[in-house]
PDB file of C-alpha atoms and ligand atoms in Angstrom:
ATOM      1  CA  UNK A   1     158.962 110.682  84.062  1.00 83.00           C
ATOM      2  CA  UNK A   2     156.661 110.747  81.192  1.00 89.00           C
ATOM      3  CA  UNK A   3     155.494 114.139  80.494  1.00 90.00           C
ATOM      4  CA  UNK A   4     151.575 112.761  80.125  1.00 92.00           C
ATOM      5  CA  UNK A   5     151.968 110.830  83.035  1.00 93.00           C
ATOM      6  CA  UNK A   6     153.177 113.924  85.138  1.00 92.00           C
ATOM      7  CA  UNK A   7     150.113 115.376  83.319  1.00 92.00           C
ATOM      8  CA  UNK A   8     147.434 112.818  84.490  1.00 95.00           C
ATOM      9  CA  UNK A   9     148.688 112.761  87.974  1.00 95.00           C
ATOM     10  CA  UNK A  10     148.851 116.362  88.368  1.00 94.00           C
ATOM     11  CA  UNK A  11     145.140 116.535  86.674  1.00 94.00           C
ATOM     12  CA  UNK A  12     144.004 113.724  88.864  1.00 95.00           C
ATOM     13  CA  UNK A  13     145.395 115.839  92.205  1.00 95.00           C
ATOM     14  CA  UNK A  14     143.462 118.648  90.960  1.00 95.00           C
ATOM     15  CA  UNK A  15     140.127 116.570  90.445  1.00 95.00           C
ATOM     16  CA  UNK A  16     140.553 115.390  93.704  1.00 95.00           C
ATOM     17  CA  UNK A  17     140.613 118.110  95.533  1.00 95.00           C
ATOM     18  CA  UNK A  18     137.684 119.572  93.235  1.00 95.00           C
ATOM     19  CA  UNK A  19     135.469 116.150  94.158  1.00 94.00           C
ATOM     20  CA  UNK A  20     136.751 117.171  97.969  1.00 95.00           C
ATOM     21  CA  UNK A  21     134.911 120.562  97.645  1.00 96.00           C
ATOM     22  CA  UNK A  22     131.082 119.213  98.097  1.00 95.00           C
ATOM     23  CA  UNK A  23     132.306 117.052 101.514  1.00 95.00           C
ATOM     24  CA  UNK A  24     133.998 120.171 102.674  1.00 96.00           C
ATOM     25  CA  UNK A  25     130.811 122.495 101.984  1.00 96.00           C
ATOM     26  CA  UNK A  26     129.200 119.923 104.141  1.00 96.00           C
ATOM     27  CA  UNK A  27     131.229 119.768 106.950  1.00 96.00           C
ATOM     28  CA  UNK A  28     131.117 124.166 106.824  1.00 96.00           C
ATOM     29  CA  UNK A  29     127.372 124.818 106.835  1.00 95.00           C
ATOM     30  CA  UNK A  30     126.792 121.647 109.795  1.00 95.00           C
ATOM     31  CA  UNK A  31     127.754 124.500 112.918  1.00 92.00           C
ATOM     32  CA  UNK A  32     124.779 126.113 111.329  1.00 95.00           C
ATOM     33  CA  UNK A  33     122.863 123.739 110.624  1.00 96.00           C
ATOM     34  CA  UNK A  34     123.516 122.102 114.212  1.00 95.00           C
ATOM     35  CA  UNK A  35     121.541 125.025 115.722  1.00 95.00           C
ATOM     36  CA  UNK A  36     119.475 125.601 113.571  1.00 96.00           C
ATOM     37  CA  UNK A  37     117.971 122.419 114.025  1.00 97.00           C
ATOM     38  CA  UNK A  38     117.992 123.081 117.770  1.00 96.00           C
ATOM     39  CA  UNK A  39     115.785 126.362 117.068  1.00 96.00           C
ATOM     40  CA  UNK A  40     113.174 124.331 114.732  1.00 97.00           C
ATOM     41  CA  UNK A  41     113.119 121.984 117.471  1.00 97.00           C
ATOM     42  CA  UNK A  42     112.148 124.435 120.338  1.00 97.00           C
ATOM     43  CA  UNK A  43     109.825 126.316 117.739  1.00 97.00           C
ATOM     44  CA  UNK A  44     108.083 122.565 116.756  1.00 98.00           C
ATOM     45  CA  UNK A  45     107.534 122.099 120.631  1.00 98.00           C
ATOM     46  CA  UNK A  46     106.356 125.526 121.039  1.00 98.00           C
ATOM     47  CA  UNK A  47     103.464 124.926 118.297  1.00 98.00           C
ATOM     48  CA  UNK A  48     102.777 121.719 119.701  1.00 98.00           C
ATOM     49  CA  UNK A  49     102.140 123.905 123.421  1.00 98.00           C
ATOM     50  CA  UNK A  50      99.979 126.351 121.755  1.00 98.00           C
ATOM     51  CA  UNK A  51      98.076 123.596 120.014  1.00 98.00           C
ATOM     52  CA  UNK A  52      97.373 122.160 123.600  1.00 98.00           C
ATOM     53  CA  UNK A  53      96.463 125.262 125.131  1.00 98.00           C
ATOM     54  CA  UNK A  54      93.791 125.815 122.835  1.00 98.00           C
ATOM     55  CA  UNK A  55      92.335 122.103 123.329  1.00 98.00           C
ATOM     56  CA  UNK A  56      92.352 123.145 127.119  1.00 98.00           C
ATOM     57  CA  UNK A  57      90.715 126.417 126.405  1.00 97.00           C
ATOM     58  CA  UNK A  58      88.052 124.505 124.669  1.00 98.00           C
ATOM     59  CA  UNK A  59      87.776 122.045 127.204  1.00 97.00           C
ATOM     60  CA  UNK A  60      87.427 125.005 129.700  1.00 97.00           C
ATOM     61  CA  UNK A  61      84.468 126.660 127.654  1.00 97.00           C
ATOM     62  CA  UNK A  62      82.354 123.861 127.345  1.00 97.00           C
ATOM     63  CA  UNK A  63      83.005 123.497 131.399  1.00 97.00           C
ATOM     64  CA  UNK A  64      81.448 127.200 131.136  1.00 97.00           C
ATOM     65  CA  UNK A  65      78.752 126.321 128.615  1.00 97.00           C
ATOM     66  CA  UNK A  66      77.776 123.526 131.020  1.00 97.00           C
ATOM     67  CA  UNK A  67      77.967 125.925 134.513  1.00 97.00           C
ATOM     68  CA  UNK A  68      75.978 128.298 132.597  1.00 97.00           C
ATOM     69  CA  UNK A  69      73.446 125.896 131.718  1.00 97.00           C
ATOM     70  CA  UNK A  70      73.329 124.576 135.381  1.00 97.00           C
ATOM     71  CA  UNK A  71      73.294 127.547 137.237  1.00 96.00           C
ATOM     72  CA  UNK A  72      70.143 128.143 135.117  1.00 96.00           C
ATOM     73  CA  UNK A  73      68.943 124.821 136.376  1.00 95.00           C
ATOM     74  CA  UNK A  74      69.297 125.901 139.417  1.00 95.00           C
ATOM     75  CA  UNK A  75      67.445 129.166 139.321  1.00 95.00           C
ATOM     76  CA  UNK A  76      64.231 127.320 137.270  1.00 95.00           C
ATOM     77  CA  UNK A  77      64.295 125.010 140.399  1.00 93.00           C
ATOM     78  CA  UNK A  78      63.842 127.391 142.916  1.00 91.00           C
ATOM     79  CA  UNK A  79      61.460 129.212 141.157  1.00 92.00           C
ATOM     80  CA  UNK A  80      59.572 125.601 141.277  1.00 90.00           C
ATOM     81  CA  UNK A  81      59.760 125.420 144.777  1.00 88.00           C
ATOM     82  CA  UNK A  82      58.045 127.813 145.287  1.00 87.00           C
ATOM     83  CA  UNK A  83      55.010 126.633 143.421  1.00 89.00           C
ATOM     84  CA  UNK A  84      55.206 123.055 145.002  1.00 85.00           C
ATOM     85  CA  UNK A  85      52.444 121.537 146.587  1.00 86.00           C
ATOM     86  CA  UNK A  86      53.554 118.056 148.285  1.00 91.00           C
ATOM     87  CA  UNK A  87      56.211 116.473 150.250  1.00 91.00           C
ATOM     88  CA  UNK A  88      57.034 114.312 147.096  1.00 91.00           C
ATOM     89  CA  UNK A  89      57.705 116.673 144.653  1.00 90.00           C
ATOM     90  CA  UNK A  90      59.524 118.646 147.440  1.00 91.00           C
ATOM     91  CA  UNK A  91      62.026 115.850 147.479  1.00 92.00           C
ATOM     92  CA  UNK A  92      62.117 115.721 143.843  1.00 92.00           C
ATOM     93  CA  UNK A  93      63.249 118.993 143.230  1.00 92.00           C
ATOM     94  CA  UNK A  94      65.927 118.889 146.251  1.00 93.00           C
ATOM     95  CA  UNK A  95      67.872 115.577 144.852  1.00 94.00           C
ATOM     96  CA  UNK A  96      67.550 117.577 140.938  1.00 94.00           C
ATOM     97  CA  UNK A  97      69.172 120.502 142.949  1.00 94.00           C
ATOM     98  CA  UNK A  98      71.444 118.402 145.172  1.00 96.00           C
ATOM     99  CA  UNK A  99      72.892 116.764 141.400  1.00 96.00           C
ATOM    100  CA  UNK A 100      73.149 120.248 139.828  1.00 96.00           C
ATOM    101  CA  UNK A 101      75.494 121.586 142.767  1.00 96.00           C
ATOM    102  CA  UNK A 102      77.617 118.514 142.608  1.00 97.00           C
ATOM    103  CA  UNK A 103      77.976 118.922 138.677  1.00 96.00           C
ATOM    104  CA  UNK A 104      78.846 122.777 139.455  1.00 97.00           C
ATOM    105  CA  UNK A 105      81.142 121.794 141.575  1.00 97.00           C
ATOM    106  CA  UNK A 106      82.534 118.966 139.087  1.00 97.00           C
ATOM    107  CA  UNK A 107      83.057 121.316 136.527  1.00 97.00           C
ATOM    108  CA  UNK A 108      84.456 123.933 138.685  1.00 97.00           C
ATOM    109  CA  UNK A 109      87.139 121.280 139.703  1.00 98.00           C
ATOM    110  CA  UNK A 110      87.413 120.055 136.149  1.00 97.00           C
ATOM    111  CA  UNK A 111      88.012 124.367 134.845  1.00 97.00           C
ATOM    112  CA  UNK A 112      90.651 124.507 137.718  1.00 98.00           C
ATOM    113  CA  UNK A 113      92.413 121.113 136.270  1.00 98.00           C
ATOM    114  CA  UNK A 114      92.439 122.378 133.082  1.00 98.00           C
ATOM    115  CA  UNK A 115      93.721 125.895 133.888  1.00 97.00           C
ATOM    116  CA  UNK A 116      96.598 124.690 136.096  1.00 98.00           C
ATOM    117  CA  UNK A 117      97.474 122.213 133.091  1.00 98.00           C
ATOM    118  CA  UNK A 118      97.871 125.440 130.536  1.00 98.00           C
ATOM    119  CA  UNK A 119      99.486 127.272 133.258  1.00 98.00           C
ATOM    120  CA  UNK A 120     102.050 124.710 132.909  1.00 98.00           C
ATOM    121  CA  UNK A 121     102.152 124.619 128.936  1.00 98.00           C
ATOM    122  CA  UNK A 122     102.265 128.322 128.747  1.00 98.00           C
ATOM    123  CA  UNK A 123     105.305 128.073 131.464  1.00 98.00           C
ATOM    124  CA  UNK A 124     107.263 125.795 128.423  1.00 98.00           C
ATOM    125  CA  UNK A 125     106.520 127.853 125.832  1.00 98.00           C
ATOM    126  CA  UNK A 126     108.340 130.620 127.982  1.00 98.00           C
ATOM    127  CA  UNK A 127     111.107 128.280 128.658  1.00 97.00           C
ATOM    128  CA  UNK A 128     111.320 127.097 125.127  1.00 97.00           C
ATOM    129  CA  UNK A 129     111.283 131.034 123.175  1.00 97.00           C
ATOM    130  CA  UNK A 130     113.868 131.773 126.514  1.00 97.00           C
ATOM    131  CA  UNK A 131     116.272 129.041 124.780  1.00 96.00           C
ATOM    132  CA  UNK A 132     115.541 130.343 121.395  1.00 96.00           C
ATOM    133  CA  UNK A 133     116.873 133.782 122.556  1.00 95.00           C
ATOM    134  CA  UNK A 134     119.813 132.392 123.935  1.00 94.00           C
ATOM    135  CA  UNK A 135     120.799 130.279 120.593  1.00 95.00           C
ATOM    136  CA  UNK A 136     120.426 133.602 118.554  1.00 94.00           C
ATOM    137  CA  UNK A 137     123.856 134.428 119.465  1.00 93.00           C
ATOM    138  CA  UNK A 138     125.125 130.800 118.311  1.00 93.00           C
ATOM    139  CA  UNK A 139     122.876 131.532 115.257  1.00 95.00           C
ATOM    140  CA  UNK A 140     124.521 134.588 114.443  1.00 96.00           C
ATOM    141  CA  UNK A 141     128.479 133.672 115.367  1.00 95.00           C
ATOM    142  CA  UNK A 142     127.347 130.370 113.249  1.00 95.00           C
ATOM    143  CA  UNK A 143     126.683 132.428 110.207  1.00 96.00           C
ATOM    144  CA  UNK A 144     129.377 134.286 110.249  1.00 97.00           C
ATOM    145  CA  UNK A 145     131.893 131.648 110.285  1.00 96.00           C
ATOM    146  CA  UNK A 146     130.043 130.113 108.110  1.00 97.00           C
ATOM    147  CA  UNK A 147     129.832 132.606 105.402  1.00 97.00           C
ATOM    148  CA  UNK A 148     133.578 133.530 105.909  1.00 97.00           C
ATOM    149  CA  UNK A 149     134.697 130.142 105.606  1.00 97.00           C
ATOM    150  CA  UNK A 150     132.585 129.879 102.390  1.00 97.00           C
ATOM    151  CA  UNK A 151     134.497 132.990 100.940  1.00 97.00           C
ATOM    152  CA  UNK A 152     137.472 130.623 101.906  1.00 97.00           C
ATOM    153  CA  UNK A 153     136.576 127.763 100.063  1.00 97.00           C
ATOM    154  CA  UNK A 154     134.626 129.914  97.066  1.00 97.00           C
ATOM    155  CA  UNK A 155     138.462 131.348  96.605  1.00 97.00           C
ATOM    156  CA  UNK A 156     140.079 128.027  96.400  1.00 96.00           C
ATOM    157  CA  UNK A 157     137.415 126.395  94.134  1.00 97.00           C
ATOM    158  CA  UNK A 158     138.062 128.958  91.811  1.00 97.00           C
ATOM    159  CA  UNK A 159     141.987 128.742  92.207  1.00 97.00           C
ATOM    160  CA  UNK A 160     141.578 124.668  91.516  1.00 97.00           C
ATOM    161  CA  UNK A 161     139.045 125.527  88.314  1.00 97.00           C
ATOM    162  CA  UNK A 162     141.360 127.706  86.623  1.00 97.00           C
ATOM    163  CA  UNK A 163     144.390 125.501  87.819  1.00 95.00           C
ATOM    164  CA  UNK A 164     142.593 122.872  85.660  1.00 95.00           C
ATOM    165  CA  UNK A 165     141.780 125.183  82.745  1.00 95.00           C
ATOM    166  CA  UNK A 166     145.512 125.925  82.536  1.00 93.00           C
ATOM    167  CA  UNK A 167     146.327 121.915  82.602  1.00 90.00           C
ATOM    168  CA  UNK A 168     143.832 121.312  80.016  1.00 91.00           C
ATOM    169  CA  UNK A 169     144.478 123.364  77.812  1.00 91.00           C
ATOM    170  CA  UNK A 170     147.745 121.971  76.713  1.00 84.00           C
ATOM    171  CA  UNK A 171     146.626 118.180  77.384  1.00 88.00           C
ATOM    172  CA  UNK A 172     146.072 115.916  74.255  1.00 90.00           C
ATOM    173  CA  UNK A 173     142.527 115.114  73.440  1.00 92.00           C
ATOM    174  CA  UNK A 174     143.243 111.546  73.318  1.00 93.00           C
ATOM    175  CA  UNK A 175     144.726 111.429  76.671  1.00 93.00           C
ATOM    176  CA  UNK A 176     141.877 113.627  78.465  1.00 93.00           C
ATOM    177  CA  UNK A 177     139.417 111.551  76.761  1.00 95.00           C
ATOM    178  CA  UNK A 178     141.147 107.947  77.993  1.00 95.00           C
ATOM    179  CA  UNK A 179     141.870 109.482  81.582  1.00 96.00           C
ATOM    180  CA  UNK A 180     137.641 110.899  81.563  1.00 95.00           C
ATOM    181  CA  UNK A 181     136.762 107.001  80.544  1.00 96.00           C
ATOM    182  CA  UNK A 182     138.263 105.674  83.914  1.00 97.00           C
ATOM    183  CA  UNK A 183     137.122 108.352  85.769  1.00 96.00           C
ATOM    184  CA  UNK A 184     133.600 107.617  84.896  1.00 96.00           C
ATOM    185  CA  UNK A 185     133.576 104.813  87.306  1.00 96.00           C
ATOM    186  CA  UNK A 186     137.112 105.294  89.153  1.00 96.00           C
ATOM    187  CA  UNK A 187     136.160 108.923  90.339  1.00 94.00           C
ATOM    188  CA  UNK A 188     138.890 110.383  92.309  1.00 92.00           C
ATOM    189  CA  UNK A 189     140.657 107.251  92.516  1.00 95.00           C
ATOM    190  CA  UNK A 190     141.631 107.129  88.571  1.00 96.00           C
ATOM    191  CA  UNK A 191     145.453 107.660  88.816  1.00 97.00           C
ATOM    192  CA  UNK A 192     146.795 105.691  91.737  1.00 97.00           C
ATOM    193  CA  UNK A 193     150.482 104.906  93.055  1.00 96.00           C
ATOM    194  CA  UNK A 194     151.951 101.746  93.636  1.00 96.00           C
ATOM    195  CA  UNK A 195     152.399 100.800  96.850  1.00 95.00           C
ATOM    196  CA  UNK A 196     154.097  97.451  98.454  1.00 94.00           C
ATOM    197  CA  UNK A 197     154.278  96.411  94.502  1.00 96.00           C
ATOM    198  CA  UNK A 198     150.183  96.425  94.621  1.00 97.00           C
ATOM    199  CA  UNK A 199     147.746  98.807  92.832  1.00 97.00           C
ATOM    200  CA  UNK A 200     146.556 101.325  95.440  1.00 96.00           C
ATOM    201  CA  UNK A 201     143.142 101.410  93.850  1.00 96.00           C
ATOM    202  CA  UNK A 202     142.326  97.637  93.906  1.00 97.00           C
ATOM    203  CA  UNK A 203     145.064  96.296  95.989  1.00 97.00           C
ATOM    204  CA  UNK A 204     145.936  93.883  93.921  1.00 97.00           C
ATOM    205  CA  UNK A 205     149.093  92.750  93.128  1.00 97.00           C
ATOM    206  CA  UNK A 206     151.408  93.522  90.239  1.00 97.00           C
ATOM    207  CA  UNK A 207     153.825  91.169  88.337  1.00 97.00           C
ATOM    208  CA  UNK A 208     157.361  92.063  88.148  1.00 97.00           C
ATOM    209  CA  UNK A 209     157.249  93.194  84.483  1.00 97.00           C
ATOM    210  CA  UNK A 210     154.132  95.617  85.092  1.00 97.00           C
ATOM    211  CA  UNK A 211     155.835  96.570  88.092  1.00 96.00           C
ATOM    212  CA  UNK A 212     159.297  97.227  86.874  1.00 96.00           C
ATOM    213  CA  UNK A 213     157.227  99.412  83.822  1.00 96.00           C
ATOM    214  CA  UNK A 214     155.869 101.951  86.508  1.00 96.00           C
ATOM    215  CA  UNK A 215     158.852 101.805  88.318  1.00 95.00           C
ATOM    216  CA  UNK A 216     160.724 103.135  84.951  1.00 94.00           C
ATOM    217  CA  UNK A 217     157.420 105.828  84.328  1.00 93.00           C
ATOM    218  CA  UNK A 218     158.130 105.609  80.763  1.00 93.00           C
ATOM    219  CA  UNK A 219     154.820 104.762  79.981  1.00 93.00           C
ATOM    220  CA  UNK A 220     151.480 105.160  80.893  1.00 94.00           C
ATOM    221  CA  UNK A 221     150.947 101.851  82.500  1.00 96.00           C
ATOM    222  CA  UNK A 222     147.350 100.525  83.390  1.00 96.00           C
ATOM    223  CA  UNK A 223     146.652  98.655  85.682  1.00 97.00           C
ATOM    224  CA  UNK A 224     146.118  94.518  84.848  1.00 97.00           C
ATOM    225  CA  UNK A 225     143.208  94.258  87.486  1.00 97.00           C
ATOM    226  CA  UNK A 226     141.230  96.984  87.286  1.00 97.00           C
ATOM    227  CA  UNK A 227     142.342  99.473  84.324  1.00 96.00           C
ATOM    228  CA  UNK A 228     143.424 102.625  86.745  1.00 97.00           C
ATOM    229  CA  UNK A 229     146.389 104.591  85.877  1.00 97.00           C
ATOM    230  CA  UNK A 230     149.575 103.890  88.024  1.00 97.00           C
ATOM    231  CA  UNK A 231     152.605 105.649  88.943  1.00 96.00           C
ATOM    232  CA  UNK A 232     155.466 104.947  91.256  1.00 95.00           C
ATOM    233  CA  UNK A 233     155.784 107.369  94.096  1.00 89.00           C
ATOM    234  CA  UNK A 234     159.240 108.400  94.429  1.00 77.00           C
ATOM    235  CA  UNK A 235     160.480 110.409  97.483  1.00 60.00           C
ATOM    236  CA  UNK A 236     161.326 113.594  95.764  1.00 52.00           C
ATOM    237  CA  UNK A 237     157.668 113.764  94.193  1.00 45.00           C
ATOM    238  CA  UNK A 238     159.303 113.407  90.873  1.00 40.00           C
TER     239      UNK A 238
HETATM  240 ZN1   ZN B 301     144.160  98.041  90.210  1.00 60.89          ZN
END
């Protein structure tokens, strides 16, 4: 085989495996990311809770505000009873009383509502920060896989980048330079085999002279189509 071919597919193999490295970062920090997610997600519903509460507990203070205000009402009328002087404004006074004690009792119903409600919320949050607990183990097993497997990968990135530096070094200018030009829009798909007599980048077919070129791997053969690099794959590698 030609020597720069053997070059260009051995510098494309690395390239590919170095374009491979982002995907594969990915796919390592998703565990974590997985649960984390699940953790922001309980947290997120436990500020929304808290957030409710404290509407409630307003609610339930202007319920107090008003009881307040009415059992003063209340007092002020009896104190006016005492004064009054006809059957009229004896009647008066009973219906203003009669409304007061149903709006004490309204509001006493309404506090009640609204205390059962945050006795519920409050309930969540507890349920919510109990699932948080649990996850901190998944958290922590996450993050150690995690960072081991990145240790993993760190090592073989830096394996691949100074496998490269050693192919480089001895590659022609010219020939880096040509093979960097089809990467540009080719990416990891720059130097491709033949397969079934058809470019394995385009899939398109190859005349019988281009063909029988790669077949000889002489020369560096482009191909016709769409400019990529071919090479026939032989069963030995080779
Ligand atoms: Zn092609």
């Amino acid at each position: 085989m030609n020597k720069h071919l053997k070059q260009l597919i051995d510098l494309s193999t690395l390239d590919k495996e170095i374009d491979s490295f982002a995907d594969e970062e990915a796919r390592i920090n998703q565990r974590l990311n997985t649960v984390l997610e699940e953790q922001n997600g309980y947290r997120d519903e436990i500020e929304t809770l808290a957030t409710e509460i404290e509407e409630l507990g307003n609610a339930k203070s202007k319920n107090n505000t008003l009881l307040g205000e009415l059992t003063d009402k209340i007092k002020e009328i009896e104190k006016k009873s005492a004064l009054i002087k006809s059957e009229k404004e004896l009647k008066a006074l009973q219906l203003e009383e009669e409304i007061a004690k149903e709006q004490i009792s309204h509001a006493n119903d309404e506090i009640a509502r609204l205390d059962k409600i945050a006795k519920e919320k409050e309930a969540d949050i507890a349920t919510n920060e109990e699932k948080i607990e649990k996850l901190a183990e998944s958290i922590a097993e996450a993050e150690k896989e995690t960072e081991s497997e990145m240790a993993e990968l760190e090592k073989r990135k830096q394996e691949t980048f100074a496998q490269k530096d050693e192919q480089i070094k001895d590659f022609p200018q010219k020939l880096l330079s040509f093979y960097q030009k089809i990467r540009r829009w080719a990416g990891s798909e720059s130097v491709v085999p033949v397969r079934k007599q058809a470019c394995f980048g385009c899939h398109m077919r190859l005349n019988n002279k281009i063909y029988a070129e790669v077949l000889k791997s002489e020369e560096i053969v482009n191909c016709p189509h769409c400019g990529r690099i071919l090479y026939a794959e032989f069963e030995d590698g080779e």
